[in-house]
Tab-separated table of C-alpha atoms and ligand atoms in Angstrom:
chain	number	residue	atom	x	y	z
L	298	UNK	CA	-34.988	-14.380	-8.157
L	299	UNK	CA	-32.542	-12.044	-9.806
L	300	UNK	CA	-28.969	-12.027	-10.277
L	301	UNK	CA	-28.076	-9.780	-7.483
L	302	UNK	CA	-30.302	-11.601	-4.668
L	303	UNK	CA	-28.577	-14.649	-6.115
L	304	UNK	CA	-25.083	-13.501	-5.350
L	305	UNK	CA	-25.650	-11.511	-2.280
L	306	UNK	CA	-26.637	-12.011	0.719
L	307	UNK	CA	-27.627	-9.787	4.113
L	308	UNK	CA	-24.687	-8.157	5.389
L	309	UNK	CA	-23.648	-9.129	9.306
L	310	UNK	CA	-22.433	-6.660	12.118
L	311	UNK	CA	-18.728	-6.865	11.006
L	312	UNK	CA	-19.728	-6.289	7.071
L	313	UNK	CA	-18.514	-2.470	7.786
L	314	UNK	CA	-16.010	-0.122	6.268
L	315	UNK	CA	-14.759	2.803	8.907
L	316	UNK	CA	-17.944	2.350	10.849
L	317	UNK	CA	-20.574	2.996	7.717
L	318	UNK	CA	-22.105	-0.293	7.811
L	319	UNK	CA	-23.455	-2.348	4.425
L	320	UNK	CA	-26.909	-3.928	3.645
L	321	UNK	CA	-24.899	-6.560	1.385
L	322	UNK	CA	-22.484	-8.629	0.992
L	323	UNK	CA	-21.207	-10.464	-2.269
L	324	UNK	CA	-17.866	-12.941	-2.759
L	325	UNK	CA	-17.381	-14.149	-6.721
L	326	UNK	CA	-15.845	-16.674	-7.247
L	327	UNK	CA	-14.128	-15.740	-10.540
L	328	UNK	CA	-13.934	-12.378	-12.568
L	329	UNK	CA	-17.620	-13.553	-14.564
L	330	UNK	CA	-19.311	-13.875	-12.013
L	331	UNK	CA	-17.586	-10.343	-10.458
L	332	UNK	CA	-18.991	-8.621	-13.590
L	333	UNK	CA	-22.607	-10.314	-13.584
L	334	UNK	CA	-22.772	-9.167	-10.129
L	335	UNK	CA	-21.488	-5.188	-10.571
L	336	UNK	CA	-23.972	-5.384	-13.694
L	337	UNK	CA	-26.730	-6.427	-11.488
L	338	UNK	CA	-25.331	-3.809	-8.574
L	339	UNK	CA	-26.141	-0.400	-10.926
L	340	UNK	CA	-27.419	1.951	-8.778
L	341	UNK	CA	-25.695	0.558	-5.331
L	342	UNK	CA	-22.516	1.956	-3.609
L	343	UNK	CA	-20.126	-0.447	-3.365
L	344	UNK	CA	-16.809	-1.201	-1.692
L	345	UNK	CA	-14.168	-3.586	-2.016
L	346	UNK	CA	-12.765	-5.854	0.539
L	347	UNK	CA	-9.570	-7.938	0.477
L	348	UNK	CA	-8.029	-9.164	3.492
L	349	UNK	CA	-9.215	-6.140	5.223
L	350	UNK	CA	-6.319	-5.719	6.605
L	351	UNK	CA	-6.246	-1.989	6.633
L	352	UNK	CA	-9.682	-1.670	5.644
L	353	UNK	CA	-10.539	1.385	8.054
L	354	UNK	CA	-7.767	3.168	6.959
L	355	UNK	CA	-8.478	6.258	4.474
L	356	UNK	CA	-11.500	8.016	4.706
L	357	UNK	CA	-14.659	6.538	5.227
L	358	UNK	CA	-17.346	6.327	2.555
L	359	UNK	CA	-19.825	8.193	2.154
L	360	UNK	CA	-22.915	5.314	1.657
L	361	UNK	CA	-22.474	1.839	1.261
L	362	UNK	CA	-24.696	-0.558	-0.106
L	363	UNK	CA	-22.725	-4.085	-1.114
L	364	UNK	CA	-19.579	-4.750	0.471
L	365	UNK	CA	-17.346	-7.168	-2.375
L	366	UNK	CA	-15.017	-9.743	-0.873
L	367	UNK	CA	-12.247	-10.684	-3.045
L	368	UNK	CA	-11.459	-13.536	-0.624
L	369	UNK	CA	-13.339	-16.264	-3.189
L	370	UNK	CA	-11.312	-14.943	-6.104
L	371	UNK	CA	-8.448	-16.889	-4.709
L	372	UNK	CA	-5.158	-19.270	-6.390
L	373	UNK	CA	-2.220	-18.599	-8.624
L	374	UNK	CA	-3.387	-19.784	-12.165
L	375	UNK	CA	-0.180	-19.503	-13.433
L	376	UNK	CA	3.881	-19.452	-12.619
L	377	UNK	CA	6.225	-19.265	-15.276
L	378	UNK	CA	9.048	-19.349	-13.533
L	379	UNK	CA	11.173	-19.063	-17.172
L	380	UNK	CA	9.886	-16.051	-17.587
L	381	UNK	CA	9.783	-14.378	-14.027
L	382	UNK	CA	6.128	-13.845	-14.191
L	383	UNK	CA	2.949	-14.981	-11.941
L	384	UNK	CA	-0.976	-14.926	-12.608
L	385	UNK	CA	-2.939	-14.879	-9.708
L	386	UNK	CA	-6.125	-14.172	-9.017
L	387	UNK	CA	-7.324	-10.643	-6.643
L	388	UNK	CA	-7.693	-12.334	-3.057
L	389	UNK	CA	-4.614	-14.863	-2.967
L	390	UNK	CA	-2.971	-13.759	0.258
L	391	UNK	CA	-0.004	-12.764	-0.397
L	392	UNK	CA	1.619	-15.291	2.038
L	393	UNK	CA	1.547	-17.595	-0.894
L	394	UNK	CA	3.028	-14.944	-3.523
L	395	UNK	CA	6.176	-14.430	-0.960
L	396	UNK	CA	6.894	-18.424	-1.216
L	397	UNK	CA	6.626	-19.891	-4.548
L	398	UNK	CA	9.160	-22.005	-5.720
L	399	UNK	CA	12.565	-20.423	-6.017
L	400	UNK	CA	10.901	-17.423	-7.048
L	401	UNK	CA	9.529	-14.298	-5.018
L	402	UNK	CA	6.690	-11.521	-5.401
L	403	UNK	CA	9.317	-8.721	-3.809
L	404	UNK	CA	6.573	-6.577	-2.154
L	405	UNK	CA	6.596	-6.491	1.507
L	406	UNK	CA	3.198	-6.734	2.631
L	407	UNK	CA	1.207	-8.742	5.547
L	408	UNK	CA	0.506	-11.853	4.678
L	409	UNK	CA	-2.841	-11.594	4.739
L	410	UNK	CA	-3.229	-9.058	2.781
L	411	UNK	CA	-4.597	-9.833	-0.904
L	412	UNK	CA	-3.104	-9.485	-4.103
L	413	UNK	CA	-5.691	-6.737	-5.579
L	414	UNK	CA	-6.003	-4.952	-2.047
L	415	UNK	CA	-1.625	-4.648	-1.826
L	416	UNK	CA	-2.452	-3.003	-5.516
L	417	UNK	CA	-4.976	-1.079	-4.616
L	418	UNK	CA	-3.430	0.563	-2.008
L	419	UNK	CA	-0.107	0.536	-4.008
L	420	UNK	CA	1.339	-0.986	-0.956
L	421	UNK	CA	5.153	-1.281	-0.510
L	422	UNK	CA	7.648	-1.878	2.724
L	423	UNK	CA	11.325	-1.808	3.464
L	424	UNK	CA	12.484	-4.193	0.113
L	425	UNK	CA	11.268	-0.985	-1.934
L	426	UNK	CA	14.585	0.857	-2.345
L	427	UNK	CA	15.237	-2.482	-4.783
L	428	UNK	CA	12.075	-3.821	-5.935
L	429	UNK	CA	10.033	-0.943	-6.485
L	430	UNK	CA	6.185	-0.940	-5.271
L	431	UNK	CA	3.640	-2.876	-6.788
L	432	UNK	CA	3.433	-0.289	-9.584
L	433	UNK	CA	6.090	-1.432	-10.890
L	434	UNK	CA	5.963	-5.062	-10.292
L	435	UNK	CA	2.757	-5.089	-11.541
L	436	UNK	CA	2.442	-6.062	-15.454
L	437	UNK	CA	-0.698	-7.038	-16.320
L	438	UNK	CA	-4.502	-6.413	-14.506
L	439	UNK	CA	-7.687	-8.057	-15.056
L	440	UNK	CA	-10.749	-4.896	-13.996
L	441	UNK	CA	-14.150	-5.442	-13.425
L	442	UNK	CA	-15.639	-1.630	-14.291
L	443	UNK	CA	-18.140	-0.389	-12.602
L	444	UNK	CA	-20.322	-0.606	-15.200
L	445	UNK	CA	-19.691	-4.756	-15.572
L	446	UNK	CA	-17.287	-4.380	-18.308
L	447	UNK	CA	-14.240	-6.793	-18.185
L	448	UNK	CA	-10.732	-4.739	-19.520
L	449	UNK	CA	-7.410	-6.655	-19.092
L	450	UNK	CA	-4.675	-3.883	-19.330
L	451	UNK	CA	-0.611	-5.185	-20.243
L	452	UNK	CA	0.003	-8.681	-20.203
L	453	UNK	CA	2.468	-11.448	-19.513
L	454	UNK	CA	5.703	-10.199	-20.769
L	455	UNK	CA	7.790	-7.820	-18.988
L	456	UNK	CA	7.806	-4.776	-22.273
L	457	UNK	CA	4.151	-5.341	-23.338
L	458	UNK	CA	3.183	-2.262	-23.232
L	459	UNK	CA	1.071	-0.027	-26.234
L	460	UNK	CA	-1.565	2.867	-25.578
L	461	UNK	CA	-1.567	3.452	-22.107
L	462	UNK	CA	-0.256	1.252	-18.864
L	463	UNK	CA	-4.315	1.739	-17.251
L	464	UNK	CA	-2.450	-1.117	-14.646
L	465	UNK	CA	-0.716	1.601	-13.209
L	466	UNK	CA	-3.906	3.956	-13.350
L	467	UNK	CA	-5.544	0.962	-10.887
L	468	UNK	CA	-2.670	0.837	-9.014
L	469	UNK	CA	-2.952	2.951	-5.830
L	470	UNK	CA	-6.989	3.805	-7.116
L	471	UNK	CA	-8.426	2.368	-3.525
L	472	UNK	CA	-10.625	0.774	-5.554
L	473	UNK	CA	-12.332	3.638	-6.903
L	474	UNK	CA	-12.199	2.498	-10.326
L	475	UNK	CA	-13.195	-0.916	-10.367
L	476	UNK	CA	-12.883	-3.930	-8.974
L	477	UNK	CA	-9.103	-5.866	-9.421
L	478	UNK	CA	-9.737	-9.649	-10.258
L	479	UNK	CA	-6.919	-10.675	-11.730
L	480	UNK	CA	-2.993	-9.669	-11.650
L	481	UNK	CA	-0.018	-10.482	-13.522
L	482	UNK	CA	3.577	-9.733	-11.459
L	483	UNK	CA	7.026	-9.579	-12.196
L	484	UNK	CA	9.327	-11.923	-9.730
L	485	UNK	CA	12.220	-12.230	-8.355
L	486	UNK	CA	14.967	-15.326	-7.497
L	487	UNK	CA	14.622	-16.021	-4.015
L	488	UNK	CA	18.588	-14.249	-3.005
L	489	UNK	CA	20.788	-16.815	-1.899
L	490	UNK	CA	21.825	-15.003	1.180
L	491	UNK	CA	20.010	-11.908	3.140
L	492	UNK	CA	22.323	-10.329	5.733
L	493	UNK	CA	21.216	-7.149	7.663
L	494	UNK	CA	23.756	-4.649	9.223
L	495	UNK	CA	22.082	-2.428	12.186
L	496	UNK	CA	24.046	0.519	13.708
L	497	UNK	CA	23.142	3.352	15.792
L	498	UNK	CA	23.458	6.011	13.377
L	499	UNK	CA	21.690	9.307	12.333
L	500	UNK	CA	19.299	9.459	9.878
L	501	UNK	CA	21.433	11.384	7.271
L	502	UNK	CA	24.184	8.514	7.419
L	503	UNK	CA	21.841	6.830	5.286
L	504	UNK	CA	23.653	8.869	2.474
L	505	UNK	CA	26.642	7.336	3.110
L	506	UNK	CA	25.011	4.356	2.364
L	507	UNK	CA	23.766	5.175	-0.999
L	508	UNK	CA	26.706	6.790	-2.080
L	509	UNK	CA	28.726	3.851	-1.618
L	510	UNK	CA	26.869	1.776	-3.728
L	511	UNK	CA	26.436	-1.675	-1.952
L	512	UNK	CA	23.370	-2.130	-3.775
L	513	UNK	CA	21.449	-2.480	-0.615
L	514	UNK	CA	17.979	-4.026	-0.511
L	515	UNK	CA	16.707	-1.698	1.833
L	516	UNK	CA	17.578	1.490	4.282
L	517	UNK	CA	15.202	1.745	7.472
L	518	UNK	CA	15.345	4.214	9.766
L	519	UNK	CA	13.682	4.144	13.302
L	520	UNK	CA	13.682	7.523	15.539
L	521	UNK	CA	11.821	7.904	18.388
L	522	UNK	CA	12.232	10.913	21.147
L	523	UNK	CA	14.209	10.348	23.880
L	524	UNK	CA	16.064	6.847	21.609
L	525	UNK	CA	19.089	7.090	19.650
L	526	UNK	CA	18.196	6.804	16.071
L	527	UNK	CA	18.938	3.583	14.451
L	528	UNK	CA	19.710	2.481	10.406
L	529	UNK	CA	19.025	-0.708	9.452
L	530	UNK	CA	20.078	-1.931	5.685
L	531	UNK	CA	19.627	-5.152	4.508
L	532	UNK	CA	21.911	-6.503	1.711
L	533	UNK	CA	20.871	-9.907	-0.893
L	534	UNK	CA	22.773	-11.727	-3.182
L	535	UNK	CA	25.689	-14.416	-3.411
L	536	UNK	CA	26.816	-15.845	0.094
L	537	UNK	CA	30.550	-14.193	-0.721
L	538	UNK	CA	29.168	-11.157	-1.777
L	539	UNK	CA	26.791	-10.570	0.527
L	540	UNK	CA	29.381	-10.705	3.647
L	541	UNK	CA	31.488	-8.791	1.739
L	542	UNK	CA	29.518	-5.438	1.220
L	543	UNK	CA	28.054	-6.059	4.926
L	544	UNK	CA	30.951	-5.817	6.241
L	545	UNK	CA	32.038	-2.580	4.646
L	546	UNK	CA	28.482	-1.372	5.257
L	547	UNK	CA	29.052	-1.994	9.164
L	548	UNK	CA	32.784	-0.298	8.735
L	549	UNK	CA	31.076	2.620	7.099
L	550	UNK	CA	28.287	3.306	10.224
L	551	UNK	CA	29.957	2.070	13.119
L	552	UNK	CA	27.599	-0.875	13.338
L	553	UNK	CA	27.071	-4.643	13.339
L	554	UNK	CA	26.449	-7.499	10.861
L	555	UNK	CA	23.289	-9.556	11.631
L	556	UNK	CA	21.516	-12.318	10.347
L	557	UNK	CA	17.868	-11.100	12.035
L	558	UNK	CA	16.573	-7.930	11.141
L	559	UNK	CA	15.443	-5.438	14.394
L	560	UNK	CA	12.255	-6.157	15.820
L	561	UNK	CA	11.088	-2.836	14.498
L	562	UNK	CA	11.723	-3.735	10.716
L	563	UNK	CA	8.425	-3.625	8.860
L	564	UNK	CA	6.576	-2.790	11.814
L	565	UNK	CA	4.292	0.309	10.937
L	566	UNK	CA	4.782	3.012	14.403
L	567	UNK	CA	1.270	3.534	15.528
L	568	UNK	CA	-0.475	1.580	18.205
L	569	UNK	CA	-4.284	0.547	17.150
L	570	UNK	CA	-6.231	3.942	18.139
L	571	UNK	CA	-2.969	5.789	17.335
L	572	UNK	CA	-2.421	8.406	14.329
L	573	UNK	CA	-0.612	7.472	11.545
L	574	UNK	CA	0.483	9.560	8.685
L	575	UNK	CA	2.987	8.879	5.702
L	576	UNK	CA	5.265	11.089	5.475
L	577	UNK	CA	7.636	11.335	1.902
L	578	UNK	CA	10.289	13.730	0.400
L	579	UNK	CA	13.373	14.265	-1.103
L	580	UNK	CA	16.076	12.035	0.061
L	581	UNK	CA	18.190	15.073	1.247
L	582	UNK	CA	15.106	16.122	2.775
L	583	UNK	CA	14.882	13.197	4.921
L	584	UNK	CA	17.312	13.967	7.915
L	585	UNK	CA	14.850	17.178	8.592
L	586	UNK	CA	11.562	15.055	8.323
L	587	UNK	CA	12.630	12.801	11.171
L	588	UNK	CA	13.918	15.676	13.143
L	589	UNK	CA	10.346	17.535	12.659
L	590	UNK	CA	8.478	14.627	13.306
L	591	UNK	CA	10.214	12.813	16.184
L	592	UNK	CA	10.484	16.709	17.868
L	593	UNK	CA	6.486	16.791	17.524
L	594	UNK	CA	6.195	13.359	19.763
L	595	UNK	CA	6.643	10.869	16.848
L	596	UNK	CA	7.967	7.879	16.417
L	597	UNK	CA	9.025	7.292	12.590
L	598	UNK	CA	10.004	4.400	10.511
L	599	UNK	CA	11.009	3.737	7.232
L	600	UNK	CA	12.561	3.743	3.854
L	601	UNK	CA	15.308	6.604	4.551
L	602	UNK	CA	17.010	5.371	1.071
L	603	UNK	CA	13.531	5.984	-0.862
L	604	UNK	CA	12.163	9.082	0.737
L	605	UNK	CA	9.489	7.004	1.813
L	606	UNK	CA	8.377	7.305	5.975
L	607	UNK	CA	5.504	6.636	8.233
L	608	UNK	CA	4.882	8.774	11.762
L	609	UNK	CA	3.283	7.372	14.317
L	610	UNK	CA	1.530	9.016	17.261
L	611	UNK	CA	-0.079	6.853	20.222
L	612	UNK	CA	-3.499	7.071	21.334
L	613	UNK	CA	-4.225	11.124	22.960
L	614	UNK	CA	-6.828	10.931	25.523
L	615	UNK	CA	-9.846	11.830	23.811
L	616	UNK	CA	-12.650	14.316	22.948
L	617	UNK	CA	-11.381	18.236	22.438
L	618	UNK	CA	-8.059	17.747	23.338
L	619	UNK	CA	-7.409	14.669	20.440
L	620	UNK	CA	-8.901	16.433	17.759
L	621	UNK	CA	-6.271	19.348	18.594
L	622	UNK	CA	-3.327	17.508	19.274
L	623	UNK	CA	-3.998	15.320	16.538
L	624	UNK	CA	-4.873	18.426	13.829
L	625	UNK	CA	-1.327	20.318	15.200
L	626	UNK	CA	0.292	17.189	14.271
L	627	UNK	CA	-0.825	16.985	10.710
L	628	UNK	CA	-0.343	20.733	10.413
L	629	UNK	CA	3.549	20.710	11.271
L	630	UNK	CA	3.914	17.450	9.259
L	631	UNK	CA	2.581	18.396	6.298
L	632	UNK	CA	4.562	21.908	6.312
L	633	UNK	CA	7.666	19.677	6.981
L	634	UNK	CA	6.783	17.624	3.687
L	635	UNK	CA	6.138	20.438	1.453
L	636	UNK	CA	9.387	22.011	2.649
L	637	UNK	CA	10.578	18.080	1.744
L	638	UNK	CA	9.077	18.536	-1.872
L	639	UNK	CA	6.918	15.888	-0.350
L	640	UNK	CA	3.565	14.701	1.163
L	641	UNK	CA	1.688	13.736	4.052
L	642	UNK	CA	-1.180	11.585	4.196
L	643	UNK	CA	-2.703	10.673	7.217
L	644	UNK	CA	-3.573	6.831	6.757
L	645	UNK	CA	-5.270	6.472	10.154
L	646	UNK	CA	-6.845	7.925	13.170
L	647	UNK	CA	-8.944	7.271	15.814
L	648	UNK	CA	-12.458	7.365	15.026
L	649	UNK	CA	-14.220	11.293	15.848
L	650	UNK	CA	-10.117	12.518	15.589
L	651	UNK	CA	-10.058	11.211	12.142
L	652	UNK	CA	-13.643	13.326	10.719
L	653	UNK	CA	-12.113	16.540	11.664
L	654	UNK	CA	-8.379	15.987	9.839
L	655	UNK	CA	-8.040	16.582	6.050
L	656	UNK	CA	-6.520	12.804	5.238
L	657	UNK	CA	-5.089	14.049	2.075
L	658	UNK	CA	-3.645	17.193	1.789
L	659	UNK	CA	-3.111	19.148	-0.887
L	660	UNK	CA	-3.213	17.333	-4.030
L	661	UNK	CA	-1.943	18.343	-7.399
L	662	UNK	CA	-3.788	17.004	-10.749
L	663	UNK	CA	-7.135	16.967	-8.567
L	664	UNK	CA	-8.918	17.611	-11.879
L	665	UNK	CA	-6.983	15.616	-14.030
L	666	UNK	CA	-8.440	12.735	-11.495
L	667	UNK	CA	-11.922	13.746	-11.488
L	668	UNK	CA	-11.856	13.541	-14.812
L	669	UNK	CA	-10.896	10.238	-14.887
L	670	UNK	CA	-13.629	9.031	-12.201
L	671	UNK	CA	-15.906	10.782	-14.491
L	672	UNK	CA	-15.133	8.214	-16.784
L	673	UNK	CA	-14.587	5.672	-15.260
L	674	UNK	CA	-17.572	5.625	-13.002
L	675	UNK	CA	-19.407	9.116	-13.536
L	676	UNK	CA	-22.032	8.100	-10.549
L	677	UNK	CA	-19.342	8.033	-8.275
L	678	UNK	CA	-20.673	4.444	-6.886
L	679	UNK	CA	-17.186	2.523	-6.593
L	680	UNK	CA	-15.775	3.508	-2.825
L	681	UNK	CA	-17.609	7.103	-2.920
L	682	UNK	CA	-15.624	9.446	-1.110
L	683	UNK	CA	-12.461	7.475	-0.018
L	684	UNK	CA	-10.324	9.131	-2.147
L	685	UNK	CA	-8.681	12.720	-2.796
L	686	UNK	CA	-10.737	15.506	-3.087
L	687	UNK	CA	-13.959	13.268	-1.977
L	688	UNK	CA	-13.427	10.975	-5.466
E	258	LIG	C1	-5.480	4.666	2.558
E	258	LIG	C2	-4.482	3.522	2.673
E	258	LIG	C3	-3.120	3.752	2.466
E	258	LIG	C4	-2.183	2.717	2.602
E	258	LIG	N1	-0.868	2.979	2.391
E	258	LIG	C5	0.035	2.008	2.593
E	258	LIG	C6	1.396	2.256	2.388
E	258	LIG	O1	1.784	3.342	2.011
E	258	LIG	N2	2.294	1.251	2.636
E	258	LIG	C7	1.864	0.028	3.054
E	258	LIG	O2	2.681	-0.877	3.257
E	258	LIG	N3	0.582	-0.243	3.233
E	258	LIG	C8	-0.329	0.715	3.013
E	258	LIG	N4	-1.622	0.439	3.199
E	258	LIG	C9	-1.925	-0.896	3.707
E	258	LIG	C10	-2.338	-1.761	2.616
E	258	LIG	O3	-3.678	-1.451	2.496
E	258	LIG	C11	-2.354	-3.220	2.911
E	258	LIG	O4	-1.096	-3.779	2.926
E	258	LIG	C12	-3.169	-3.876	1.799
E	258	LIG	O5	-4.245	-3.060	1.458
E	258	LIG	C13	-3.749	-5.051	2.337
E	258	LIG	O6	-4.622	-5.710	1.413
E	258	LIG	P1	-5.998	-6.216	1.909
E	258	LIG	O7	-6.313	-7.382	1.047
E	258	LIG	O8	-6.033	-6.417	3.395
E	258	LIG	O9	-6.897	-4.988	1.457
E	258	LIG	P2	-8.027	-4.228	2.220
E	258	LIG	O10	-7.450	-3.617	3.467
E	258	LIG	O11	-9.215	-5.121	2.342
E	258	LIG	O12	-8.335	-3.101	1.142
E	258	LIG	C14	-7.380	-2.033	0.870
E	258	LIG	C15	-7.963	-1.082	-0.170
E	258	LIG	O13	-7.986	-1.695	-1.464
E	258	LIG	C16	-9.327	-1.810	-1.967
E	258	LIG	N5	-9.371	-3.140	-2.600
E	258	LIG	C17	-9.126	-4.343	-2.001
E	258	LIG	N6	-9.180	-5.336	-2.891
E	258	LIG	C18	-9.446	-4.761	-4.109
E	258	LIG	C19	-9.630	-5.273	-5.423
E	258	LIG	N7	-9.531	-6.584	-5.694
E	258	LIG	N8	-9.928	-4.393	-6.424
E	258	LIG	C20	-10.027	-3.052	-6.187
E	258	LIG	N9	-9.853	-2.511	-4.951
E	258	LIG	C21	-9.573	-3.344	-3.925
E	258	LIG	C22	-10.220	-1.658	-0.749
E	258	LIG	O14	-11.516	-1.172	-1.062
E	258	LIG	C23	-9.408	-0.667	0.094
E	258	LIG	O15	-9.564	0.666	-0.339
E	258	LIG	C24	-2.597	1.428	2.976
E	258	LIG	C25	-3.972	1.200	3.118
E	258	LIG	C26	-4.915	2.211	2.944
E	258	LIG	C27	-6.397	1.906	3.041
């Protein structure tokens, strides 16, 4: 028996990625194992699965062979807390990295989504405007190439970097690079106090917000036609200080201190079977992004102090009449977002809406990246056509 019929086995009905189903299924159980397995897998398409979470977002691939589940690459194998850092292997959910003791892995994320899949997506949420995204909590990244080679890339230490950061090159990749095993993130203390002020307040008060420096944590915005629009801004730190800058935050928009953020906080605005497209730009920018998007039917939430937004559309009917509403949509969006010095990406649709809409967009550096697949995995086996330009 060889090594691949000894770590695989037939896949089942749900082993599927965006409909294309897979013959096989694999889960390692530690990053040797992961790299006997893509040695023995030359020659198959592969794709990786973490929590799966959001696994049908993005484009679907072209073929698939072996499905990879991180979810046996599991634990934190090291805290050290002294030094604000954590190992942990690819499929921890990252339930556990948003509770260890006293400490914090500040990326806002569901909390069954993995480790390597938050990466690989270069997930973020509201806490962004603070933390940063996992590209820049990330320090340190165990790969498994798609030719079985093991590379670790940065380390343990927060400056540890010489040649070039190829942690941030896997960051955001969709795991069309290789396969994440292992990470190393930067922490956080746990605040001491979290207070939230929420007002009824126009998009472009958000300004105000940032020009006053409270150091927020976050800036959300919800706007939905026919609703007021709504800010939300969370503020962490000392007990004292904390009340303090809310309550010049809630003199400043005509709103209220709360201890509960609003039900809509972290809450991505697309039923399942909806359309749902990110939409980013310059700060200045982002007043006129809501105001395109909500006047198109949308409801949008998100980071108005980062630039960073998602648009939601509900469910259309279907057939003729989806695929046009749905392709309109992305049209005035992604005019809106250029105008923005920004992007939209389209991170789900319905399936039959979602083969006729170019997820992307424009893209600049296209080459620059197929140059790097090239090397990376010149038989373009590792999540074949998920990516930009059909990487
Ligand atoms: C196209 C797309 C865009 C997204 N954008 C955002 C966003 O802007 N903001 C946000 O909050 N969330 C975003 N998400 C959601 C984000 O995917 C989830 O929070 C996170 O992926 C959940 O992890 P998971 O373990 O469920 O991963 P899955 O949903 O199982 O996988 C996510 C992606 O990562 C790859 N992957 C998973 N594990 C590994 C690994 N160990 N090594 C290499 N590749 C791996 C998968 O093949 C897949 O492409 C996006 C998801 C997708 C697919």
């Amino acid at each position: 028996m060889g090594v691949l019929d000894e770590l695989t086995t037939k896949a089942g009905g749900e082993d599927a990625v965006g409909g294309v189903p897979a013959r096989l299924v694999a889960a390692p159980r530690d990053t040797t194992e992961a790299a006997a397995l893509i040695s023995a897998a030359q020659g198959l398409s592969v794709v990786i699965r973490g929590g799966g979470t959001k696994l049908d977002w993005g484009v679907p691939p072209r073929e698939l062979d072996l499905i990879i589940d991180t979810r046996r690459l599991t634990g934190v194998v090291e805290h050290a807390a002294g030094d604000l850092i954590t190992v942990v292997r690819a499929g921890t959910p990252m339930a556990e990295l948003h509770d260890l003791p006293g400490q914090q892995l500040a990326l806002d994320a569901p909390p069954a989504a993995t480790a390597g899949g938050t990466v690989a997506a270069n997930a973020s949420g509201p806490r962004r405007l603070r933390y940063g995204t996992a590209r820049d909590l990330l320090i340190g990244i165990t790969v498994v190439r798609p030719d079985g080679t093991i590379t670790k890339a940065g380390g343990k230490v927060v400056k540890n970097v010489a040649g070039y950061d190829l942690g941030k090159l896997y960051t955001g990749a969709f795991g069309t690079l290789g396969l994440i095993t292992e990470c190393v993130f930067r922490l956080h203390p746990v605040p001491a106090a979290a207070i939230f002020v929420r007002a009824t307040a126009p998009p472009g008060h958000a300004a105000r917000v940032l020009a006053g420096q409270f150091a927020a944590s976050a800036c959300e915005v919800n706007a939905a036609p026919g609703a007021e629009p709504e800010l939300a801004v969370l503020l962490e730190g000392t007990p004292a200080g904390v009340r303090e800058r809310a309550a010049a935050v809630a003199e400043l928009l005509d709103g209220e201190v709360s201890g509960t953020a609003p039900e809509w906080w972290d809450v991505l605005p697309w039923p399942d079977g909806g359309v749902g497209i990110k939409l980013t730009g310059r700060l200045s920018q982002v007043p006129a992004l809501v105001a395109t998007a909500v006047g198109a039917g949308a409801t949008v939430r998100g980071s108005a102090g980062a630039g960073v937004l998602y648009a939601g559309f509900p469910p259309d009917g279907e057939g003729a009449d989806a695929v046009v509403e749905a392709g309109r949509a992305v049209e005035l969006l992604r005019a809106a977002a250029v105008r923005a010095c920004g992007h939209a990406v389209v991170l789900t649709a319905p399936d039959g809406v979602r083969d006729t809409l170019d997820m992307w967009g424009p893209v600049p550096g296209l080459e620059l990246m197929r140059r790097v697949k090239d090397q990376f995995d010149p038989h373009y086996r590792f999540a074949p056509g998920r990516f930009v330009g059909g990487i």
